[in-house]
Amino acid sequence: MGGKIPFGPTYEEMLYPEKIDPEIRQKALKALKEDELDPINLFNITWKDENNKVRKLVLPPELTGVDANIVVLLGRYFPSGSHKVGPAYATLIEGCVDGVIRPGEHTILGPSTGNFGIGVAYICRLMGYRAVVIMPDSMSSERYERIRKYGAELDLTPGTESDVILTLKRTYELKKDPKNFALAQFELLPNYRFHRYVTGNSAIEAVRDVGNGRIACFVSAPGSAGTIGAGDEIKKVFPECKVAALEPYECSTLATGGRGQHRIEGIGDKMCTLIHNVLNTDFVVLIHDDDCVKGLKIIQDGTEILIKMGVKEEKALELKDNFGISGICNIIGAIKMAKFLRLGPGDNVVTIATDGFDRYRSVLDDLERRTLEITDFVLERWFRDIFLRANEEYIYDFRKPEAKERLFAQKEQDWLPFGYTKEYLDAMRSPSFWEDEYAKIKEYDEKIRALR
């Protein structure tokens, strides 16, 4: 690569792939199907399909049990199989055009519990960087396999999903070597910029032909809290929209300061991440972790059960392969919020499926080992309990100043030890901090265009 900036899309092209040079766009679409490792796939980092329509599912009401439309954006069609590749690319390309990441010189570190690490491994493969992914040692085996397949090295830290603080400490240790540059998803703002601009505006577009065309609620379970940044953009267009952050009941750090192990890979990281704009978080909702695993079992392996419970066969089949555990968590949270907000026909709740089923078969195998029996009768009971009977329990209102104050205090507790100043954290209390960060997209797009 000889020190040249890798060739990749602007933020604008990730939101509007129709603005990519048509020849490049055609080559990229071909590579998406035929050659995952062709660098032209960088131009497939978008929520949209070849017809420039947002990839989404509107869930059947027989599954959700609510009148409101629950609209799920589908992340599995991104290159590498998850939308996390977007923030990984955004962070790397911003570092490239700023001159702080140099090809041939830097090794890229990717602290993660899975999908972001896979995204970092993939992006580094395409852009010609050596990558080391730092993650807990008890994630699904499919995640490790995929990271190695893309040629990255793994540096595993002890513990589970919610022990990400150890992953951060290890990253800070490795960062002492100036050759290492961390794509620090929990603290670097390209993650926020990508999701606010690309995911937020894609969500707004996704509902144009659904219900009343507006978004009443946006629901997202924070891992790094990048995705929930989409809510900032949605609120600009639909000020009435409520933003709900979901957490595992077993690890309710934002809601109650609780910490614990849980089974929802990719979320519930025992902290309030640096890039979480808590000013726009209206509610925090707790979801039982095993409900998400069982819910995935129903959608993935229980097509007959879904049909028996009234879901049309075509819809039941359409659901398969589109969700991971956090996607099911987001669906349950969306149902709970639709009930809590008393939403009716025509109202839309939007949420995200970060990835697809391809990295979770081992998790369902584990469920089968842990469960005495999974008969049709059991699956029907799970279906009713998890989806139809999702209730308004464990929904915390975070709109009051004292509730926000708790989140700011949590952020200080989590990030002062990593060298961030109180002044910097206090700046995040002002909406202008987030607007200024968001406005940088324009200058980055100009730099990317000029340097590629």
Short mmCIF file of C-alpha atoms in Angstrom, two decimals:
data_model
loop_
_atom_site.label_atom_id
_atom_site.label_comp_id
_atom_site.label_asym_id
_atom_site.label_seq_id
_atom_site.Cartn_x
_atom_site.Cartn_y
_atom_site.Cartn_z
CA MET A 1 0.00 0.00 0.00
CA GLY A 2 3.11 2.15 0.34
CA GLY A 3 1.72 4.57 2.94
CA LYS A 4 -1.24 5.56 0.74
CA ILE A 5 -4.66 6.11 2.32
CA PRO A 6 -6.85 3.07 1.59
CA PHE A 7 -9.67 3.68 -0.86
CA GLY A 8 -13.05 3.65 0.89
CA PRO A 9 -16.46 5.35 1.15
CA THR A 10 -17.41 8.64 2.77
CA TYR A 11 -20.09 8.82 5.45
CA GLU A 12 -22.44 10.20 2.80
CA GLU A 13 -21.80 7.20 0.51
CA MET A 14 -22.48 4.78 3.37
CA LEU A 15 -25.89 6.42 3.88
CA TYR A 16 -26.60 6.96 0.17
CA PRO A 17 -24.87 4.16 -1.78
CA GLU A 18 -26.54 5.52 -4.93
CA LYS A 19 -24.00 8.39 -4.72
CA ILE A 20 -21.07 5.96 -5.20
CA ASP A 21 -19.54 5.92 -8.70
CA PRO A 22 -21.85 3.41 -10.52
CA GLU A 23 -18.93 1.31 -11.76
CA ILE A 24 -17.54 0.93 -8.22
CA ARG A 25 -21.02 0.22 -6.84
CA GLN A 26 -21.58 -2.60 -9.36
CA LYS A 27 -18.16 -4.12 -8.62
CA ALA A 28 -18.87 -3.92 -4.88
CA LEU A 29 -22.29 -5.61 -5.17
CA LYS A 30 -20.71 -8.40 -7.22
CA ALA A 31 -17.92 -8.87 -4.65
CA LEU A 32 -20.45 -9.02 -1.78
CA LYS A 33 -21.81 -12.24 -3.29
CA GLU A 34 -18.60 -13.68 -4.73
CA ASP A 35 -15.49 -12.51 -2.86
CA GLU A 36 -15.85 -11.39 0.72
CA LEU A 37 -12.17 -10.44 0.97
CA ASP A 38 -12.04 -8.07 -2.03
CA PRO A 39 -11.31 -4.55 -0.62
CA ILE A 40 -14.06 -3.14 -2.89
CA ASN A 41 -16.45 -4.53 -0.22
CA LEU A 42 -15.75 -1.38 1.80
CA PHE A 43 -18.36 0.17 -0.51
CA ASN A 44 -20.96 -2.31 0.79
CA ILE A 45 -20.92 -0.76 4.28
CA THR A 46 -24.53 0.42 4.24
CA TRP A 47 -27.96 -0.52 5.59
CA LYS A 48 -29.29 -0.53 2.03
CA ASP A 49 -29.71 -3.24 -0.59
CA GLU A 50 -28.88 -3.10 -4.30
CA ASN A 51 -32.11 -1.12 -4.89
CA ASN A 52 -31.06 1.46 -2.25
CA LYS A 53 -33.84 0.32 0.11
CA VAL A 54 -33.12 -0.10 3.82
CA ARG A 55 -32.95 -3.79 4.74
CA LYS A 56 -35.65 -4.28 7.37
CA LEU A 57 -38.39 -6.54 8.67
CA VAL A 58 -41.75 -5.38 10.05
CA LEU A 59 -42.51 -8.05 12.63
CA PRO A 60 -45.84 -9.91 12.39
CA PRO A 61 -48.29 -8.77 15.11
CA GLU A 62 -49.00 -12.46 15.89
CA LEU A 63 -45.41 -12.57 17.22
CA THR A 64 -45.32 -9.22 19.01
CA GLY A 65 -48.87 -9.15 20.38
CA VAL A 66 -49.01 -5.35 19.96
CA ASP A 67 -50.82 -3.05 17.51
CA ALA A 68 -47.77 -0.85 16.90
CA ASN A 69 -45.41 -1.78 14.06
CA ILE A 70 -42.07 -3.10 15.24
CA VAL A 71 -39.54 -2.38 12.51
CA VAL A 72 -36.15 -4.10 12.70
CA LEU A 73 -33.16 -2.94 10.64
CA LEU A 74 -31.10 -5.96 9.56
CA GLY A 75 -27.36 -5.87 10.21
CA ARG A 76 -26.42 -9.32 8.91
CA TYR A 77 -26.12 -8.12 5.30
CA PHE A 78 -23.17 -5.85 6.04
CA PRO A 79 -19.83 -7.29 4.90
CA SER A 80 -18.51 -9.56 7.71
CA GLY A 81 -22.12 -10.22 8.80
CA SER A 82 -22.74 -7.37 11.25
CA HIS A 83 -23.27 -3.60 11.21
CA LYS A 84 -20.33 -3.24 13.63
CA VAL A 85 -18.10 -3.20 10.55
CA GLY A 86 -19.39 0.38 9.98
CA PRO A 87 -17.95 1.96 13.14
CA ALA A 88 -14.77 -0.14 12.76
CA TYR A 89 -14.26 1.32 9.27
CA ALA A 90 -15.25 4.87 10.35
CA THR A 91 -12.73 4.82 13.21
CA LEU A 92 -9.95 3.45 11.00
CA ILE A 93 -10.55 5.81 8.06
CA GLU A 94 -10.76 8.88 10.33
CA GLY A 95 -7.42 7.86 11.85
CA CYS A 96 -5.96 7.40 8.36
CA VAL A 97 -7.02 10.79 6.99
CA ASP A 98 -5.95 12.50 10.24
CA GLY A 99 -2.51 10.94 9.77
CA VAL A 100 -2.52 9.22 13.18
CA ILE A 101 -2.80 5.72 11.69
CA ARG A 102 -0.19 4.92 9.05
CA PRO A 103 -0.24 1.85 6.77
CA GLY A 104 2.74 -0.44 7.27
CA GLU A 105 3.53 1.23 10.57
CA HIS A 106 0.63 0.62 12.95
CA THR A 107 -0.93 -2.53 14.37
CA ILE A 108 -4.64 -2.05 15.02
CA LEU A 109 -6.15 -3.14 18.36
CA GLY A 110 -9.87 -4.02 18.52
CA PRO A 111 -11.28 -4.26 22.08
CA SER A 112 -14.59 -6.08 21.76
CA THR A 113 -16.95 -8.79 22.93
CA GLY A 114 -17.45 -10.04 19.40
CA ASN A 115 -18.98 -8.25 16.46
CA PHE A 116 -16.82 -5.14 16.64
CA GLY A 117 -13.76 -7.42 16.90
CA ILE A 118 -14.93 -9.34 13.83
CA GLY A 119 -15.46 -5.99 12.08
CA VAL A 120 -11.95 -4.79 13.02
CA ALA A 121 -10.39 -8.06 11.82
CA TYR A 122 -12.29 -7.78 8.54
CA ILE A 123 -11.61 -4.09 7.90
CA CYS A 124 -7.90 -4.53 8.67
CA ARG A 125 -7.75 -7.44 6.23
CA LEU A 126 -9.32 -5.28 3.51
CA MET A 127 -7.23 -2.20 4.29
CA GLY A 128 -3.90 -3.96 4.78
CA TYR A 129 -3.29 -3.60 8.54
CA ARG A 130 -2.16 -6.16 11.11
CA ALA A 131 -4.91 -6.55 13.74
CA VAL A 132 -5.09 -7.85 17.31
CA VAL A 133 -8.60 -8.37 18.73
CA ILE A 134 -8.82 -8.24 22.53
CA MET A 135 -11.90 -9.95 23.94
CA PRO A 136 -13.20 -12.07 26.85
CA ASP A 137 -12.33 -15.78 26.70
CA SER A 138 -15.91 -17.11 26.89
CA MET A 139 -17.62 -15.75 23.78
CA SER A 140 -19.22 -18.04 21.17
CA SER A 141 -16.68 -20.22 19.32
CA GLU A 142 -18.06 -18.95 15.99
CA ARG A 143 -16.77 -15.47 16.85
CA TYR A 144 -13.19 -16.61 17.42
CA GLU A 145 -13.24 -18.70 14.23
CA ARG A 146 -14.40 -15.77 12.14
CA ILE A 147 -11.74 -13.42 13.58
CA ARG A 148 -8.99 -15.94 12.82
CA LYS A 149 -10.42 -16.51 9.33
CA TYR A 150 -9.91 -12.81 8.61
CA GLY A 151 -6.28 -13.11 9.68
CA ALA A 152 -6.35 -11.22 12.98
CA GLU A 153 -4.70 -12.41 16.19
CA LEU A 154 -6.73 -12.97 19.36
CA ASP A 155 -5.69 -11.72 22.79
CA LEU A 156 -8.21 -13.20 25.26
CA THR A 157 -8.94 -11.77 28.70
CA PRO A 158 -10.57 -13.74 31.55
CA GLY A 159 -14.31 -13.62 32.23
CA THR A 160 -17.46 -13.22 30.21
CA GLU A 161 -19.45 -10.71 28.22
CA SER A 162 -19.75 -8.30 31.12
CA ASP A 163 -16.03 -8.33 32.07
CA VAL A 164 -15.17 -5.91 29.30
CA ILE A 165 -13.36 -3.63 31.76
CA LEU A 166 -10.54 -6.25 31.77
CA THR A 167 -10.49 -6.06 27.98
CA LEU A 168 -10.11 -2.27 28.24
CA LYS A 169 -7.28 -2.56 30.78
CA ARG A 170 -5.46 -4.98 28.47
CA THR A 171 -5.96 -2.59 25.53
CA TYR A 172 -4.48 0.30 27.55
CA GLU A 173 -1.49 -1.90 28.41
CA LEU A 174 -0.89 -2.73 24.72
CA LYS A 175 -1.41 0.93 23.74
CA LYS A 176 1.76 1.86 25.63
CA ASP A 177 3.61 0.63 22.55
CA PRO A 178 3.33 3.55 20.07
CA LYS A 179 3.09 1.06 17.18
CA ASN A 180 -0.33 -0.03 18.46
CA PHE A 181 -3.44 2.03 17.71
CA ALA A 182 -6.73 1.07 19.35
CA LEU A 183 -10.03 1.36 17.48
CA ALA A 184 -11.55 2.04 20.86
CA GLN A 185 -15.27 1.59 20.19
CA PHE A 186 -16.30 2.49 23.77
CA GLU A 187 -14.54 5.87 23.70
CA LEU A 188 -13.86 7.12 20.15
CA LEU A 189 -16.54 9.27 18.51
CA PRO A 190 -16.43 7.94 14.92
CA ASN A 191 -18.62 5.14 16.34
CA TYR A 192 -21.17 7.78 17.42
CA ARG A 193 -20.85 9.65 14.11
CA PHE A 194 -21.42 6.52 12.01
CA HIS A 195 -24.55 5.50 13.88
CA ARG A 196 -26.07 8.93 14.32
CA TYR A 197 -25.66 9.71 10.61
CA VAL A 198 -25.84 6.38 8.78
CA THR A 199 -28.03 4.30 11.14
CA GLY A 200 -30.21 7.21 12.34
CA ASN A 201 -31.05 8.45 8.85
CA SER A 202 -31.54 4.88 7.58
CA ALA A 203 -34.06 4.29 10.39
CA ILE A 204 -35.91 7.48 9.43
CA GLU A 205 -36.01 6.30 5.82
CA ALA A 206 -37.08 2.76 6.82
CA VAL A 207 -40.43 3.91 8.26
CA ARG A 208 -41.48 6.14 5.36
CA ASP A 209 -43.79 3.42 4.04
CA VAL A 210 -44.75 1.95 7.44
CA GLY A 211 -47.68 3.09 9.61
CA ASN A 212 -47.79 6.86 10.06
CA GLY A 213 -44.25 7.25 8.69
CA ARG A 214 -42.92 8.49 12.06
CA ILE A 215 -40.85 6.90 14.83
CA ALA A 216 -42.49 6.89 18.26
CA CYS A 217 -39.71 4.96 19.99
CA PHE A 218 -36.17 3.82 19.19
CA VAL A 219 -34.90 0.86 21.19
CA SER A 220 -31.29 -0.31 21.41
CA ALA A 221 -29.29 -2.42 23.85
CA PRO A 222 -25.95 -0.64 24.37
CA GLY A 223 -22.66 -2.48 24.18
CA SER A 224 -20.39 0.36 23.14
CA ALA A 225 -23.53 2.60 22.92
CA GLY A 226 -22.69 3.54 19.34
CA THR A 227 -25.97 2.26 17.88
CA ILE A 228 -28.10 4.17 20.38
CA GLY A 229 -26.53 7.37 18.95
CA ALA A 230 -28.96 6.88 16.03
CA GLY A 231 -31.61 8.09 18.49
CA ASP A 232 -30.03 11.57 18.51
CA GLU A 233 -30.73 11.95 14.79
CA ILE A 234 -34.20 10.38 15.04
CA LYS A 235 -35.16 12.88 17.79
CA LYS A 236 -34.09 15.77 15.54
CA VAL A 237 -36.68 14.66 12.95
CA PHE A 238 -39.30 13.26 15.33
CA PRO A 239 -38.96 15.20 18.61
CA GLU A 240 -41.69 13.06 20.20
CA CYS A 241 -39.55 9.92 19.80
CA LYS A 242 -38.52 8.21 23.03
CA VAL A 243 -35.12 6.48 23.18
CA ALA A 244 -34.88 3.35 25.34
CA ALA A 245 -31.60 1.65 26.31
CA LEU A 246 -31.92 -2.07 27.11
CA GLU A 247 -29.79 -3.99 29.59
CA PRO A 248 -29.65 -7.56 30.84
CA TYR A 249 -31.69 -7.92 34.05
CA GLU A 250 -28.64 -9.80 35.34
CA CYS A 251 -26.32 -6.83 34.73
CA SER A 252 -28.34 -3.65 35.30
CA THR A 253 -25.49 -1.13 35.45
CA LEU A 254 -27.31 1.88 33.97
CA ALA A 255 -30.67 1.15 35.61
CA THR A 256 -29.55 0.36 39.16
CA GLY A 257 -25.74 0.26 39.26
CA GLY A 258 -25.95 -3.55 39.26
CA ARG A 259 -23.23 -5.78 37.84
CA GLY A 260 -23.31 -9.46 37.01
CA GLN A 261 -22.64 -12.17 34.45
CA HIS A 262 -25.16 -12.68 31.65
CA ARG A 263 -25.69 -14.47 28.35
CA ILE A 264 -26.46 -11.64 25.89
CA GLU A 265 -23.28 -11.34 23.84
CA GLY A 266 -22.48 -7.80 22.71
CA ILE A 267 -24.30 -5.77 25.38
CA GLY A 268 -24.35 -5.13 29.14
CA ASP A 269 -20.69 -4.28 29.62
CA LYS A 270 -20.84 -3.13 33.28
CA MET A 271 -20.25 0.52 32.42
CA CYS A 272 -21.65 3.71 30.98
CA THR A 273 -19.51 4.03 27.89
CA LEU A 274 -17.76 7.29 27.09
CA ILE A 275 -19.60 7.80 23.78
CA HIS A 276 -23.09 7.22 25.25
CA ASN A 277 -24.98 10.50 24.96
CA VAL A 278 -27.13 10.01 28.04
CA LEU A 279 -28.90 13.35 27.45
CA ASN A 280 -31.11 11.56 24.92
CA THR A 281 -31.73 8.33 26.84
CA ASP A 282 -35.32 8.52 28.09
CA PHE A 283 -35.79 5.01 29.51
CA VAL A 284 -33.67 2.06 30.59
CA VAL A 285 -35.36 -1.34 30.27
CA LEU A 286 -34.18 -4.64 31.76
CA ILE A 287 -34.51 -7.89 29.79
CA HIS A 288 -33.90 -11.40 31.20
CA ASP A 289 -30.91 -12.87 29.38
CA ASP A 290 -32.28 -16.41 28.99
CA ASP A 291 -35.49 -15.04 27.42
CA CYS A 292 -33.30 -13.80 24.57
CA VAL A 293 -31.64 -17.19 24.07
CA LYS A 294 -35.00 -19.03 24.25
CA GLY A 295 -36.59 -16.44 21.95
CA LEU A 296 -33.80 -17.08 19.42
CA LYS A 297 -34.49 -20.82 19.67
CA ILE A 298 -38.18 -20.24 18.82
CA ILE A 299 -37.49 -17.97 15.84
CA GLN A 300 -34.64 -20.08 14.47
CA ASP A 301 -35.80 -23.66 15.07
CA GLY A 302 -39.52 -23.27 15.87
CA THR A 303 -41.05 -22.35 12.50
CA GLU A 304 -43.85 -24.92 13.05
CA ILE A 305 -44.59 -23.43 16.47
CA LEU A 306 -44.76 -19.90 15.04
CA ILE A 307 -47.22 -21.08 12.38
CA LYS A 308 -49.30 -22.90 14.99
CA MET A 309 -49.43 -19.67 17.04
CA GLY A 310 -50.86 -17.78 14.06
CA VAL A 311 -47.79 -16.40 12.23
CA LYS A 312 -48.13 -16.88 8.47
CA GLU A 313 -45.69 -19.47 7.10
CA GLU A 314 -44.02 -16.99 4.77
CA LYS A 315 -43.43 -14.56 7.68
CA ALA A 316 -42.17 -17.32 9.98
CA LEU A 317 -39.62 -18.38 7.36
CA GLU A 318 -38.64 -14.76 6.71
CA LEU A 319 -37.61 -14.39 10.37
CA LYS A 320 -35.06 -17.22 10.25
CA ASP A 321 -31.32 -16.42 10.18
CA ASN A 322 -31.87 -12.68 10.74
CA PHE A 323 -31.23 -12.47 14.47
CA GLY A 324 -28.61 -13.03 17.13
CA ILE A 325 -29.24 -12.90 20.88
CA SER A 326 -29.02 -9.10 21.14
CA GLY A 327 -31.47 -8.79 18.23
CA ILE A 328 -34.02 -10.83 20.21
CA CYS A 329 -33.27 -8.65 23.26
CA ASN A 330 -34.08 -5.58 21.13
CA ILE A 331 -37.35 -7.13 19.92
CA ILE A 332 -38.48 -7.93 23.48
CA GLY A 333 -37.55 -4.38 24.54
CA ALA A 334 -39.49 -2.94 21.60
CA ILE A 335 -42.61 -4.93 22.60
CA LYS A 336 -42.29 -3.76 26.22
CA MET A 337 -41.93 -0.10 25.15
CA ALA A 338 -44.89 -0.33 22.73
CA LYS A 339 -47.04 -1.48 25.68
CA PHE A 340 -45.56 1.03 28.13
CA LEU A 341 -46.09 3.98 25.76
CA ARG A 342 -49.61 2.74 24.86
CA LEU A 343 -48.76 2.82 21.16
CA GLY A 344 -51.49 1.91 18.73
CA PRO A 345 -51.94 0.95 15.05
CA GLY A 346 -49.89 3.24 12.84
CA ASP A 347 -47.25 3.94 15.50
CA ASN A 348 -43.73 2.67 14.79
CA VAL A 349 -41.06 1.34 17.14
CA VAL A 350 -37.67 0.94 15.45
CA THR A 351 -34.87 -1.33 16.60
CA ILE A 352 -31.80 -3.10 15.23
CA ALA A 353 -30.62 -6.66 14.63
CA THR A 354 -26.84 -6.23 14.89
CA ASP A 355 -26.02 -9.57 13.26
CA GLY A 356 -27.58 -12.83 12.10
CA PHE A 357 -27.82 -16.37 13.41
CA ASP A 358 -24.56 -17.57 11.84
CA ARG A 359 -22.57 -16.96 15.05
CA TYR A 360 -24.95 -18.50 17.61
CA ARG A 361 -25.54 -22.20 16.88
CA SER A 362 -23.19 -23.07 19.76
CA VAL A 363 -25.32 -20.91 22.08
CA LEU A 364 -28.47 -22.87 21.19
CA ASP A 365 -26.53 -26.14 21.64
CA ASP A 366 -25.66 -24.89 25.13
CA LEU A 367 -29.36 -24.06 25.79
CA GLU A 368 -30.25 -27.65 24.88
CA ARG A 369 -27.62 -28.96 27.30
CA ARG A 370 -28.95 -26.73 30.10
CA THR A 371 -32.67 -27.43 29.56
CA LEU A 372 -34.36 -30.63 30.68
CA GLU A 373 -36.51 -30.87 27.57
CA ILE A 374 -37.44 -28.67 24.64
CA THR A 375 -40.67 -30.15 23.31
CA ASP A 376 -43.24 -28.34 21.18
CA PHE A 377 -45.26 -27.76 24.33
CA VAL A 378 -42.26 -26.05 25.98
CA LEU A 379 -41.60 -23.90 22.90
CA GLU A 380 -45.25 -22.79 22.83
CA ARG A 381 -45.02 -21.80 26.49
CA TRP A 382 -41.81 -19.86 25.83
CA PHE A 383 -43.44 -18.13 22.84
CA ARG A 384 -46.35 -16.91 24.96
CA ASP A 385 -44.24 -15.95 27.98
CA ILE A 386 -41.41 -14.21 26.14
CA PHE A 387 -43.17 -12.39 23.30
CA LEU A 388 -46.93 -12.16 23.95
CA ARG A 389 -46.64 -11.65 27.71
CA ALA A 390 -43.71 -9.24 27.65
CA ASN A 391 -44.82 -6.71 30.27
CA GLU A 392 -44.05 -3.25 31.57
CA GLU A 393 -41.92 -4.51 34.43
CA TYR A 394 -38.38 -3.13 34.89
CA ILE A 395 -38.81 0.05 32.82
CA TYR A 396 -36.94 2.93 34.45
CA ASP A 397 -37.68 6.56 33.57
CA PHE A 398 -34.43 8.47 32.98
CA ARG A 399 -35.88 11.79 31.83
CA LYS A 400 -35.50 13.61 35.16
CA PRO A 401 -32.29 15.57 35.94
CA GLU A 402 -31.48 13.42 38.99
CA ALA A 403 -31.66 10.25 36.86
CA LYS A 404 -29.31 11.79 34.27
CA GLU A 405 -27.01 12.78 37.12
CA ARG A 406 -26.67 9.12 38.09
CA LEU A 407 -25.55 8.25 34.56
CA PHE A 408 -23.02 11.11 34.51
CA ALA A 409 -21.67 9.89 37.87
CA GLN A 410 -21.41 6.34 36.48
CA LYS A 411 -19.50 7.69 33.47
CA GLU A 412 -17.03 9.51 35.76
CA GLN A 413 -16.52 6.39 37.85
CA ASP A 414 -15.81 4.36 34.70
CA TRP A 415 -13.62 6.76 32.72
CA LEU A 416 -11.59 8.95 35.12
CA PRO A 417 -9.39 5.88 35.87
CA PHE A 418 -8.56 5.67 32.14
CA GLY A 419 -7.09 9.18 32.11
CA TYR A 420 -10.06 11.23 30.88
CA THR A 421 -10.42 14.58 32.65
CA LYS A 422 -13.43 15.80 34.59
CA GLU A 423 -13.54 18.82 32.21
CA TYR A 424 -13.91 16.55 29.19
CA LEU A 425 -16.63 14.47 30.86
CA ASP A 426 -18.43 17.67 31.96
CA ALA A 427 -18.38 18.94 28.37
CA MET A 428 -20.55 15.92 27.46
CA ARG A 429 -23.34 17.34 29.64
CA SER A 430 -23.98 19.94 26.95
CA PRO A 431 -25.89 19.14 23.72
CA SER A 432 -23.38 21.37 21.88
CA PHE A 433 -20.60 18.81 22.57
CA TRP A 434 -22.53 16.17 20.60
CA GLU A 435 -23.57 18.58 17.84
CA ASP A 436 -19.95 19.69 17.34
CA GLU A 437 -18.76 16.09 17.16
CA TYR A 438 -21.51 15.23 14.70
CA ALA A 439 -20.71 18.22 12.50
CA LYS A 440 -17.21 16.80 11.86
CA ILE A 441 -18.72 14.36 9.35
CA LYS A 442 -18.61 17.05 6.67
CA GLU A 443 -14.89 17.72 7.08
CA TYR A 444 -14.07 13.99 7.24
CA ASP A 445 -15.98 13.39 4.02
CA GLU A 446 -13.97 16.15 2.35
CA LYS A 447 -10.68 14.64 3.62
CA ILE A 448 -11.64 11.13 2.49
CA ARG A 449 -12.55 12.38 -0.99
CA ALA A 450 -9.36 14.42 -1.29
CA LEU A 451 -7.05 11.61 -0.15
CA ARG A 452 -8.42 8.53 -1.83
#
